[in-house]
PDB file of C-alpha atoms and ligand atoms in Angstrom:
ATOM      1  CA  UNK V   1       0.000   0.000   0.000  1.00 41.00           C
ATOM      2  CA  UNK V   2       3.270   2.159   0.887  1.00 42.00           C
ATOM      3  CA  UNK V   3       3.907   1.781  -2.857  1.00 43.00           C
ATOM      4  CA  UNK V   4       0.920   2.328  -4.405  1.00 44.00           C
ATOM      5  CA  UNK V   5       0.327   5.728  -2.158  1.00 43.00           C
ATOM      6  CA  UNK V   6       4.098   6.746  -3.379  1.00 40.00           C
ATOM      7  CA  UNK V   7       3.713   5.593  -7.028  1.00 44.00           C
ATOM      8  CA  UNK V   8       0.038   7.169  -7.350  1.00 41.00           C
ATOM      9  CA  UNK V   9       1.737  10.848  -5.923  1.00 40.00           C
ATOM     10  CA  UNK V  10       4.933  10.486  -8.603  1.00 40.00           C
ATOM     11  CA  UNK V  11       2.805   9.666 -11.410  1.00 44.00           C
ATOM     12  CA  UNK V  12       0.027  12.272 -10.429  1.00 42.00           C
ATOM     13  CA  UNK V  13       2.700  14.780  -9.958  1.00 42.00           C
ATOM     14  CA  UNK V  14       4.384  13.893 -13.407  1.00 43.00           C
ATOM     15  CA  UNK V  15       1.016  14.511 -15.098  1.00 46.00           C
ATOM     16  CA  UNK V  16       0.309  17.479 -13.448  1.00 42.00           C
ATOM     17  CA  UNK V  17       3.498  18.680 -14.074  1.00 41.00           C
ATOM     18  CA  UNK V  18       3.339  17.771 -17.494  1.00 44.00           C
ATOM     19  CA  UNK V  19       0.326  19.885 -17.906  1.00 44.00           C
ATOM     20  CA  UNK V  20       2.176  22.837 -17.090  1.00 38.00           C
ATOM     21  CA  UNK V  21      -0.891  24.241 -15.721  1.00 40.00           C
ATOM     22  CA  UNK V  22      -0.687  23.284 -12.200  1.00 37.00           C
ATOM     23  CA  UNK V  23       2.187  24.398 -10.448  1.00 35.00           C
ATOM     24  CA  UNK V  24       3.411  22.515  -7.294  1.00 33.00           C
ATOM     25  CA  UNK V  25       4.790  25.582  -5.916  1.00 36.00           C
ATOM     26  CA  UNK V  26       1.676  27.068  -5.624  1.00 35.00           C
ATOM     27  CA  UNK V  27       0.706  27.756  -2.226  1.00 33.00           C
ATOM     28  CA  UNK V  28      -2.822  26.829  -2.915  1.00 34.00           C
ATOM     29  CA  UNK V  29      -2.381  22.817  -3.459  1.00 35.00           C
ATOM     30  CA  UNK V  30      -2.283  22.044  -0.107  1.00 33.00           C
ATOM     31  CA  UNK V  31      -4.586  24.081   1.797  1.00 33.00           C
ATOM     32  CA  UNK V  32      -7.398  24.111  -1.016  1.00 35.00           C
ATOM     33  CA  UNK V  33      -8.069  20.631  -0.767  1.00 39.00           C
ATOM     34  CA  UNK V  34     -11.921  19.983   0.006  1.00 41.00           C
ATOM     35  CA  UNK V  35     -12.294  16.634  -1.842  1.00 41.00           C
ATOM     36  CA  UNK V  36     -15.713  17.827  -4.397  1.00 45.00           C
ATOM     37  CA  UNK V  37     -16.124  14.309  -6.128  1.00 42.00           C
ATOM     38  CA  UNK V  38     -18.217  11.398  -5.103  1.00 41.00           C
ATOM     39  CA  UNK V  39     -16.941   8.246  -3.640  1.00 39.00           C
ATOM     40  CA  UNK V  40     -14.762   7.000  -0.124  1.00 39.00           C
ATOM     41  CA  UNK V  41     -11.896   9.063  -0.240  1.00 36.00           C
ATOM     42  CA  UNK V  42      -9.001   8.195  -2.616  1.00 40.00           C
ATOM     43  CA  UNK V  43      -7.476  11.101  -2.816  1.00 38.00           C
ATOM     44  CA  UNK V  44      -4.175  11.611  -1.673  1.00 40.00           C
ATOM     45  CA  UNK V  45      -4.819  14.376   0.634  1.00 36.00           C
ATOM     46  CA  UNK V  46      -8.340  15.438   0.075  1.00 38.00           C
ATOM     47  CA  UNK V  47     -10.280  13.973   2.703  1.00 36.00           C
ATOM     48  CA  UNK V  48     -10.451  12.264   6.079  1.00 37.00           C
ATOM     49  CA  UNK V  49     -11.447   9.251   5.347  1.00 43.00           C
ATOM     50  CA  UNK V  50      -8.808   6.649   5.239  1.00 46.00           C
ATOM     51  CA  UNK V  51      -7.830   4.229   2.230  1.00 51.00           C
ATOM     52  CA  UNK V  52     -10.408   1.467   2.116  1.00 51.00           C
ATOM     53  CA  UNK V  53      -8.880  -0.762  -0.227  1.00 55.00           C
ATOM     54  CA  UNK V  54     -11.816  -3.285  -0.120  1.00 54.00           C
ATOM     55  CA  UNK V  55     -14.354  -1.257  -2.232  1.00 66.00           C
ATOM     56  CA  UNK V  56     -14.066  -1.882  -6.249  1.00 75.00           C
ATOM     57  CA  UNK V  57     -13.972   0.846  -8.814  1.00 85.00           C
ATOM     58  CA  UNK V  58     -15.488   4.178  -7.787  1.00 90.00           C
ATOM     59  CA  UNK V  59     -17.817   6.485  -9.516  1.00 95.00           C
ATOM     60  CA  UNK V  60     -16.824  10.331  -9.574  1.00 96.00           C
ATOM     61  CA  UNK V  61     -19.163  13.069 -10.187  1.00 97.00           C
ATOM     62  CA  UNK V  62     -16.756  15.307 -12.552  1.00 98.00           C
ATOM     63  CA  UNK V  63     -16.826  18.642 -10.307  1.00 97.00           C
ATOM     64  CA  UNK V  64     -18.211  17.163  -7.737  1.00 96.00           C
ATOM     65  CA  UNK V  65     -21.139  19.454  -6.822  1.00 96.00           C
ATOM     66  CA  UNK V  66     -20.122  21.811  -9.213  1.00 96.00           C
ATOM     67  CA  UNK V  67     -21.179  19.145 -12.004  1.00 97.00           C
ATOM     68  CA  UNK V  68     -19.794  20.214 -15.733  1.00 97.00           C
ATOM     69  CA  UNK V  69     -19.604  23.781 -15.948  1.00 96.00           C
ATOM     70  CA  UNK V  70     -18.545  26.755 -18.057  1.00 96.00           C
ATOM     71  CA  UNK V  71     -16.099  28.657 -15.541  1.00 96.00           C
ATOM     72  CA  UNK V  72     -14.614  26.081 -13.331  1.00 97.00           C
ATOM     73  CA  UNK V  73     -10.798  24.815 -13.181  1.00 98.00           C
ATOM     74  CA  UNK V  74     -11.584  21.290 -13.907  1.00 98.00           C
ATOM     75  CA  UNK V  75      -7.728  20.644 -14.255  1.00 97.00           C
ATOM     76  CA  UNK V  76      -7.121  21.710 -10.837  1.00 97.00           C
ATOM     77  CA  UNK V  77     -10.366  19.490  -9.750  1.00 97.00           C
ATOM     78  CA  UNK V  78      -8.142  16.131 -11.426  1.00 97.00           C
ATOM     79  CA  UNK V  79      -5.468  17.022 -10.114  1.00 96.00           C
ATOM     80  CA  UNK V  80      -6.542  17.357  -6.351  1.00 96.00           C
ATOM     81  CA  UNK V  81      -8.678  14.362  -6.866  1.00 95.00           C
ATOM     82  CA  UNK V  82      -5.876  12.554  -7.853  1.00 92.00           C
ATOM     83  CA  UNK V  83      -5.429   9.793  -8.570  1.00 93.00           C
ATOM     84  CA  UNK V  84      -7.827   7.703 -10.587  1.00 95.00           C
ATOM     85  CA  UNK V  85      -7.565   3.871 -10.839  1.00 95.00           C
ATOM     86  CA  UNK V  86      -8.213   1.597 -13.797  1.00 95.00           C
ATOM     87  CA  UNK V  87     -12.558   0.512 -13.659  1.00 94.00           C
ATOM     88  CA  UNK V  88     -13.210   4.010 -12.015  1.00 95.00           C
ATOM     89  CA  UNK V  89     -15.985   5.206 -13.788  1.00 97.00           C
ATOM     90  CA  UNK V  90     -16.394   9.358 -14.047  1.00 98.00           C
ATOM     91  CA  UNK V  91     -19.618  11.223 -14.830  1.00 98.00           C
ATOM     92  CA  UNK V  92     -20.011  14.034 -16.792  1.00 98.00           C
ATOM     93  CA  UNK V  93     -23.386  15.966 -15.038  1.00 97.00           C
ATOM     94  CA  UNK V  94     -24.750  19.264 -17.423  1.00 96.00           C
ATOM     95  CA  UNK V  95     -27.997  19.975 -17.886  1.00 92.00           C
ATOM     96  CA  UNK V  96     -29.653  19.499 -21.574  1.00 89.00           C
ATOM     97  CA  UNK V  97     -29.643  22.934 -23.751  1.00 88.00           C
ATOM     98  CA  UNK V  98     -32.434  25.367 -22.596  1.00 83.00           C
ATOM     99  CA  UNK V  99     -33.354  28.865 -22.823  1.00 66.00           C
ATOM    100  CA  UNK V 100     -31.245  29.491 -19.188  1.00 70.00           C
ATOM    101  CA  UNK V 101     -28.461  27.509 -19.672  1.00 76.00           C
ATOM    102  CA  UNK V 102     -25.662  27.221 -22.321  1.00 86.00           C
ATOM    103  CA  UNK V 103     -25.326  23.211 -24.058  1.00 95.00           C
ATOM    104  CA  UNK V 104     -22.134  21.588 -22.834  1.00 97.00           C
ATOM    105  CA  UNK V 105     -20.578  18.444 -24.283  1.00 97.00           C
ATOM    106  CA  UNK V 106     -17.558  15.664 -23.492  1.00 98.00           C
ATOM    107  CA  UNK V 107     -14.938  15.200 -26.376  1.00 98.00           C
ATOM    108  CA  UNK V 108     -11.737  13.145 -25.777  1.00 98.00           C
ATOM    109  CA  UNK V 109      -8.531  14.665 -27.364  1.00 98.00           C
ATOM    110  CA  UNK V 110      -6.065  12.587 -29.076  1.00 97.00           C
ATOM    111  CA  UNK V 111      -2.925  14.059 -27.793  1.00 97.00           C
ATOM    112  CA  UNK V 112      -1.249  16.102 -25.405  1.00 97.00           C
ATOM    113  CA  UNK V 113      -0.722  18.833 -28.343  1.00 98.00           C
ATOM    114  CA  UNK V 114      -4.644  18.840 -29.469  1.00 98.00           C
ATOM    115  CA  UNK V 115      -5.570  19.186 -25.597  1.00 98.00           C
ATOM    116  CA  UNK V 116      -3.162  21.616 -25.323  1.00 97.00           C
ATOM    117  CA  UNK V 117      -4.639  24.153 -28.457  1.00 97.00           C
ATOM    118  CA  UNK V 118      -7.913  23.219 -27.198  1.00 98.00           C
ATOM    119  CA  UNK V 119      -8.365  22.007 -30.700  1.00 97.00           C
ATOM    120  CA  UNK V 120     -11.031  19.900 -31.683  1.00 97.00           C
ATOM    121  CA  UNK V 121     -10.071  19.230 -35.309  1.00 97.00           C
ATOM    122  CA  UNK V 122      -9.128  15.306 -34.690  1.00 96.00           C
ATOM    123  CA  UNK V 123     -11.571  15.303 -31.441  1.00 97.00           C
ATOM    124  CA  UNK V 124     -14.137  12.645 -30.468  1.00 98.00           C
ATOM    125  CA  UNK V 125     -17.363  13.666 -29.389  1.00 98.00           C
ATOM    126  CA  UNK V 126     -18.220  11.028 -26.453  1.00 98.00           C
ATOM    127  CA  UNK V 127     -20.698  12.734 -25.201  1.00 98.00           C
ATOM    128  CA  UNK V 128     -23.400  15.166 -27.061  1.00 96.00           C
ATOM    129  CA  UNK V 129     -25.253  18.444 -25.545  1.00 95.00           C
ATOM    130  CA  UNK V 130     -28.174  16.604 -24.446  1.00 94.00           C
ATOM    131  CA  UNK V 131     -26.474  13.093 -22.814  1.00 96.00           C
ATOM    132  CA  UNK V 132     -25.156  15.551 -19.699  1.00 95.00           C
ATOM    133  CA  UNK V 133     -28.641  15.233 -18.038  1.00 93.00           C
ATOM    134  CA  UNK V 134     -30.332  13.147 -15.757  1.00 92.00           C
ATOM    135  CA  UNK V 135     -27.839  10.958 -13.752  1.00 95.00           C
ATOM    136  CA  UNK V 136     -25.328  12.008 -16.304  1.00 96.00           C
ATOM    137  CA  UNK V 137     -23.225  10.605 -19.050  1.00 98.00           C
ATOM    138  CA  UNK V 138     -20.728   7.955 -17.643  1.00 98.00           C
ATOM    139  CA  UNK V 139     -17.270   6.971 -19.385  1.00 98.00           C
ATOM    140  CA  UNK V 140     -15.028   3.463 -17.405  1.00 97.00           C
ATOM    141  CA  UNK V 141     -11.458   4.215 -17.575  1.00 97.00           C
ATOM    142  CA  UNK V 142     -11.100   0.975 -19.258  1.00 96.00           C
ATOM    143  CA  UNK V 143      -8.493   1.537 -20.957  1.00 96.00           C
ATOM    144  CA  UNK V 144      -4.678   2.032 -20.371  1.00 96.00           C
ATOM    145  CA  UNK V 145      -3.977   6.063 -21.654  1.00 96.00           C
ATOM    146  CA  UNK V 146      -4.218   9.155 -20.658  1.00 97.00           C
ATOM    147  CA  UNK V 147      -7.610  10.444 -21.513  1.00 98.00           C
ATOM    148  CA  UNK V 148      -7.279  14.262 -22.662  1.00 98.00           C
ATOM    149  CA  UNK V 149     -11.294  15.713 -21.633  1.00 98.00           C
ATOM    150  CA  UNK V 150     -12.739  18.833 -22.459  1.00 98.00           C
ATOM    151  CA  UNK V 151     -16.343  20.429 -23.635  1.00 98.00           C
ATOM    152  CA  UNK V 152     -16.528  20.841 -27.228  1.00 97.00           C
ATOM    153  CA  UNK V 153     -18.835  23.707 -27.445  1.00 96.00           C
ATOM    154  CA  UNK V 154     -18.098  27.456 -28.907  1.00 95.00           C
ATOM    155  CA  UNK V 155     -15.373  26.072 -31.184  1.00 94.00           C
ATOM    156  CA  UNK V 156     -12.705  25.852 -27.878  1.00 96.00           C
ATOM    157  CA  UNK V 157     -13.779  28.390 -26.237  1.00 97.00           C
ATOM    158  CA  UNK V 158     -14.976  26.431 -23.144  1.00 97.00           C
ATOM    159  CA  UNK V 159     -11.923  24.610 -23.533  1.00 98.00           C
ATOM    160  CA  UNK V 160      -9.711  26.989 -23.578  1.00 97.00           C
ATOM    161  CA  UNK V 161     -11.126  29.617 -21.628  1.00 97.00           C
ATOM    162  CA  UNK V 162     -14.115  27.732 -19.421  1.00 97.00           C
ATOM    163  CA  UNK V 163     -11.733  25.784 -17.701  1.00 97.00           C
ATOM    164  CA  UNK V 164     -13.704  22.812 -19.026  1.00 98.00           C
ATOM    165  CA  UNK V 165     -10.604  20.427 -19.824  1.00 98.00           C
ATOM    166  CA  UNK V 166      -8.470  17.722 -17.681  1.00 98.00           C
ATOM    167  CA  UNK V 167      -6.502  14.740 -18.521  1.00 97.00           C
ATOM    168  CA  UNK V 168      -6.178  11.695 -16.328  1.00 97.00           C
ATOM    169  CA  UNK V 169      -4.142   8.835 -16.266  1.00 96.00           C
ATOM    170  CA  UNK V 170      -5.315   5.664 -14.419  1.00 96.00           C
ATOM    171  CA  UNK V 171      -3.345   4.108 -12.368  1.00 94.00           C
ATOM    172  CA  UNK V 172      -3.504   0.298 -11.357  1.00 91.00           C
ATOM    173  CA  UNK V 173      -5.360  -0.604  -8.090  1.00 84.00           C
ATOM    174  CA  UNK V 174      -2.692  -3.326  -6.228  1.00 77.00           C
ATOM    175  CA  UNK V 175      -5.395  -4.453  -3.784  1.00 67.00           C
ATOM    176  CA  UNK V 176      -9.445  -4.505  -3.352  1.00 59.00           C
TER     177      UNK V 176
HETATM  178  C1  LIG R   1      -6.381  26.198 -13.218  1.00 57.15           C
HETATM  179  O1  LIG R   1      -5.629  26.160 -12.041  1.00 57.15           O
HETATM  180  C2  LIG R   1      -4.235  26.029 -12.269  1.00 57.15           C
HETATM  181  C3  LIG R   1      -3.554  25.834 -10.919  1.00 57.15           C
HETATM  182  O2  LIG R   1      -4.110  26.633  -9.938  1.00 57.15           O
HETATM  183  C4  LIG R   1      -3.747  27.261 -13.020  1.00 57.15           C
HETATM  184  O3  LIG R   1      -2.370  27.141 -13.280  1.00 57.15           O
HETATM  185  C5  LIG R   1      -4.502  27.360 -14.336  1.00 57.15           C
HETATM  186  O4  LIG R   1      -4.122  28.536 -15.027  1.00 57.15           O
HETATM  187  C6  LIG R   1      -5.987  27.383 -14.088  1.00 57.15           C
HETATM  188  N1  LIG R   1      -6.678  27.327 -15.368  1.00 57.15           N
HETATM  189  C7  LIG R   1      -7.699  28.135 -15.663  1.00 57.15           C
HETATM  190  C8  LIG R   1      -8.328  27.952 -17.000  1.00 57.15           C
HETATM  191  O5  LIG R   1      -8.099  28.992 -14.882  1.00 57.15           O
HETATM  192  C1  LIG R   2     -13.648  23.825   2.182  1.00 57.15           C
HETATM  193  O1  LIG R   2     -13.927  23.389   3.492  1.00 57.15           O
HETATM  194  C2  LIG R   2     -13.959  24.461   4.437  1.00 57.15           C
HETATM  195  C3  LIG R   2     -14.123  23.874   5.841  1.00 57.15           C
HETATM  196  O2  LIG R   2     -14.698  22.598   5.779  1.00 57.15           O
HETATM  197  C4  LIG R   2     -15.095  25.412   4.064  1.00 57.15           C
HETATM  198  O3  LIG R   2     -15.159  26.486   4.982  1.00 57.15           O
HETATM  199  C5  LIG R   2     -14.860  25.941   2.661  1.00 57.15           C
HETATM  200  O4  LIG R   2     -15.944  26.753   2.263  1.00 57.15           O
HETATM  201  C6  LIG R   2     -14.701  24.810   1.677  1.00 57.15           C
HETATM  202  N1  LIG R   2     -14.310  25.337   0.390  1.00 57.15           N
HETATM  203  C7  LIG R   2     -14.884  24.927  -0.757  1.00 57.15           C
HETATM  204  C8  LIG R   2     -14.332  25.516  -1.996  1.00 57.15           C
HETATM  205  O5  LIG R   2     -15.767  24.097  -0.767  1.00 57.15           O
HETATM  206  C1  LIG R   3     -14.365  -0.640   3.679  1.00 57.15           C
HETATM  207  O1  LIG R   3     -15.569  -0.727   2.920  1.00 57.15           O
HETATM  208  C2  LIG R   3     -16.329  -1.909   3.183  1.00 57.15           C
HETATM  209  C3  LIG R   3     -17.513  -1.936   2.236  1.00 57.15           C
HETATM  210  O2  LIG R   3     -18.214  -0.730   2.249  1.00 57.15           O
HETATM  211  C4  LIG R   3     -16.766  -1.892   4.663  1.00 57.15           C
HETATM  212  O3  LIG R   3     -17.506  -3.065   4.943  1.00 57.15           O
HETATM  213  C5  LIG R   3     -15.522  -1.850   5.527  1.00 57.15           C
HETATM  214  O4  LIG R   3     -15.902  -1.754   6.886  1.00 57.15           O
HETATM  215  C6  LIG R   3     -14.651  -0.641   5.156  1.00 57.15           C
HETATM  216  N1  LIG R   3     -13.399  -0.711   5.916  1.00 57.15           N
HETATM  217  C7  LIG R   3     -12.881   0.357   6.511  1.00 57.15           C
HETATM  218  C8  LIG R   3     -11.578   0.172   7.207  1.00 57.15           C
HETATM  219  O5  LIG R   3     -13.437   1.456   6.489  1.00 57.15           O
HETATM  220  C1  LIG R   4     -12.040  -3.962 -15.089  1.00 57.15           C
HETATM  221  O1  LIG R   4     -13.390  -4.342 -15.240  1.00 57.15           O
HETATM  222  C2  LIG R   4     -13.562  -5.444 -16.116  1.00 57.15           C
HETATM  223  C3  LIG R   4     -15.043  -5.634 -16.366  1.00 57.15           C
HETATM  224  O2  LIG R   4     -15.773  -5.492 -15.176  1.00 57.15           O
HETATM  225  C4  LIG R   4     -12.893  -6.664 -15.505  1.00 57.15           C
HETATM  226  O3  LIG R   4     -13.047  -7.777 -16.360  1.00 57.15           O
HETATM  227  C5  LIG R   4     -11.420  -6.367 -15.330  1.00 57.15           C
HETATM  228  O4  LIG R   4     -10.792  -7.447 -14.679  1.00 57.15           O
HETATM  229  C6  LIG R   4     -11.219  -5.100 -14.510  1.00 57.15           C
HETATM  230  N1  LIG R   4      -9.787  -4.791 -14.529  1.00 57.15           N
HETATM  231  C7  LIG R   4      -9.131  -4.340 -13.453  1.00 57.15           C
HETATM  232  C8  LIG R   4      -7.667  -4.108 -13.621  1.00 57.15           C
HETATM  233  O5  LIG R   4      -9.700  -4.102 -12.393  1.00 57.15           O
HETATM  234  C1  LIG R   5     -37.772  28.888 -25.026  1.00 57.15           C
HETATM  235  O1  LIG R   5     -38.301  30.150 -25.381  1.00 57.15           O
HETATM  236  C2  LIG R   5     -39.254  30.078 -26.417  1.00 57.15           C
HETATM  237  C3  LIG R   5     -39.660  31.503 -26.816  1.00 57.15           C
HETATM  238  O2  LIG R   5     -39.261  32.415 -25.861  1.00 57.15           O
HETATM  239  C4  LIG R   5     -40.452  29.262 -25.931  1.00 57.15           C
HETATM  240  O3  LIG R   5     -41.405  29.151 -26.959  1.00 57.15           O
HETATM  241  C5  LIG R   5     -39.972  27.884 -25.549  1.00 57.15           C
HETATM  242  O4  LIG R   5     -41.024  27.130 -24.994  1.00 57.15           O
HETATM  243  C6  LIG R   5     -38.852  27.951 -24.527  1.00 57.15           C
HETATM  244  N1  LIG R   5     -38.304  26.625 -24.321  1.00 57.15           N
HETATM  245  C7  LIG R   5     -38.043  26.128 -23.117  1.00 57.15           C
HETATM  246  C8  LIG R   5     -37.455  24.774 -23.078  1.00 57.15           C
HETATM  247  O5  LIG R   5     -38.271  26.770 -22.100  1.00 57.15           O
HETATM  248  C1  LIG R   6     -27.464  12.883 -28.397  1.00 57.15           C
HETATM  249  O1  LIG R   6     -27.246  11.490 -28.295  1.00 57.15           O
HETATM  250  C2  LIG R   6     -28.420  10.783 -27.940  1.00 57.15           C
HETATM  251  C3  LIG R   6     -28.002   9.341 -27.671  1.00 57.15           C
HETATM  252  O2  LIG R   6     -27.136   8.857 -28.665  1.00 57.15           O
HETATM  253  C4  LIG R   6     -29.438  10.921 -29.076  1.00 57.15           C
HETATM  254  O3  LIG R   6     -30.612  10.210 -28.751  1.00 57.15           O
HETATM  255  C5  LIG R   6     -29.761  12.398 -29.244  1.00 57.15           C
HETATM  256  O4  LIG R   6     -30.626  12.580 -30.360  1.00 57.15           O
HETATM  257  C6  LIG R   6     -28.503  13.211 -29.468  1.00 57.15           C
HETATM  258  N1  LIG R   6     -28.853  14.617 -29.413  1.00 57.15           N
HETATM  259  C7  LIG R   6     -28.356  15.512 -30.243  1.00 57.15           C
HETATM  260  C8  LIG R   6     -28.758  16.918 -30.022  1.00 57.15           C
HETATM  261  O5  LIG R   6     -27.592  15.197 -31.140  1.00 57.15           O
HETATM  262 CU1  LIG R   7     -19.057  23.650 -22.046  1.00 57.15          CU
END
């Protein structure tokens, strides 16, 4: 367990770092560290609650209570939620397009480079404007790569300057 808690923090701070949007010597990381998602705790210094390491895959509300919004750092959300295991399951929460509220959507990037320009070009749409509502849209990090998120809407500009992007990298769970 020693090694998974020291191996999740290297590889969380490698990504982060990587990003070169989140910088560790920013007085904030520490002390703004009120764990917003959904589930028992895995963070490495977000909550209380200690590592329970006989619950399966978690599911975590994107935002947390702040669901997926124009206006909110969702790369500093990842990256104090950190980490995120292999079978974790995240859900995007937005409501459907309306006359109050502006349409939201989940694309994967291919690359570090595409996520980086906020540019859609070679994007997937995974999730469209209307698949946000309800109980959300829900994606399993089945898969082993870094998964580069963002909203798709306004050509980038939620993206770029919504804050509505992160990338995460699961890591693999030693013990149940
Ligand atoms: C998100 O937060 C990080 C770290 O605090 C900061 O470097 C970055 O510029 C922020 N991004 C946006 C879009 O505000
Ligand atoms: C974080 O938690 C503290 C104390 O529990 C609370 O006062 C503060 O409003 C919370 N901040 C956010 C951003 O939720
Ligand atoms: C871990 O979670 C399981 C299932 O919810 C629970 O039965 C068990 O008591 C928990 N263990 C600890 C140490 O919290
Ligand atoms: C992930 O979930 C699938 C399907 O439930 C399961 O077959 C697989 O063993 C799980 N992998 C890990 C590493 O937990
Ligand atoms: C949006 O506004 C139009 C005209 O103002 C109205 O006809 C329509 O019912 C409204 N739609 C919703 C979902 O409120
Ligand atoms: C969004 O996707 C759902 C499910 O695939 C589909 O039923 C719906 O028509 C789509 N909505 C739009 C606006 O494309
Ligand atoms: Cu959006």
């Amino acid at each position: 367990m020693g090694f998974t808690y020291a191996h999740g923090l290297v590889l969380v701070m490698a990504a982060a770092a990587s990003m070169l949007e989140v910088s560790v010597a920013n007085k904030d990381w520490v002390s703004k560290s009120n764990y917003t998602g959904w589930g028992w705790g895995w963070g490495w210094s977000s909550n209380n609650n200690p590592l329970n390491e006989t619950e399966g895959p978690n599911k975590i509300i994107v935002g947390g209570s702040e669901n997926w919004r124009f206006g909110f750092n969702y790369s500093e959300w990842a990256f104090q939620n950190a980490p995120f295991y292999f079978n974790d399951t995240l859900v995007f929460k937005y409501d459907p397009p309306s006359n109050n509220t502006f349409p939201h959507s989940v694309y994967l990037f291919p690359d570090l480079w595409s996520y980086w320009n906020c540019d859609l070009k070679r994007a997937k749409m995974i999730a469209n404007a209307t698949q946000g509502g309800g109980d959300g849209f829900e994606l399993a990090l089945n898969r082993w790569r870094t998964y580069y998120f963002a909203c798709g809407e306004r050509n980038g500009f939620h993206c770029k300057v919504g804050g509505m992007r992160f990338m995460v990298m699961p890591l693999f769970r030693w013990h149940y």
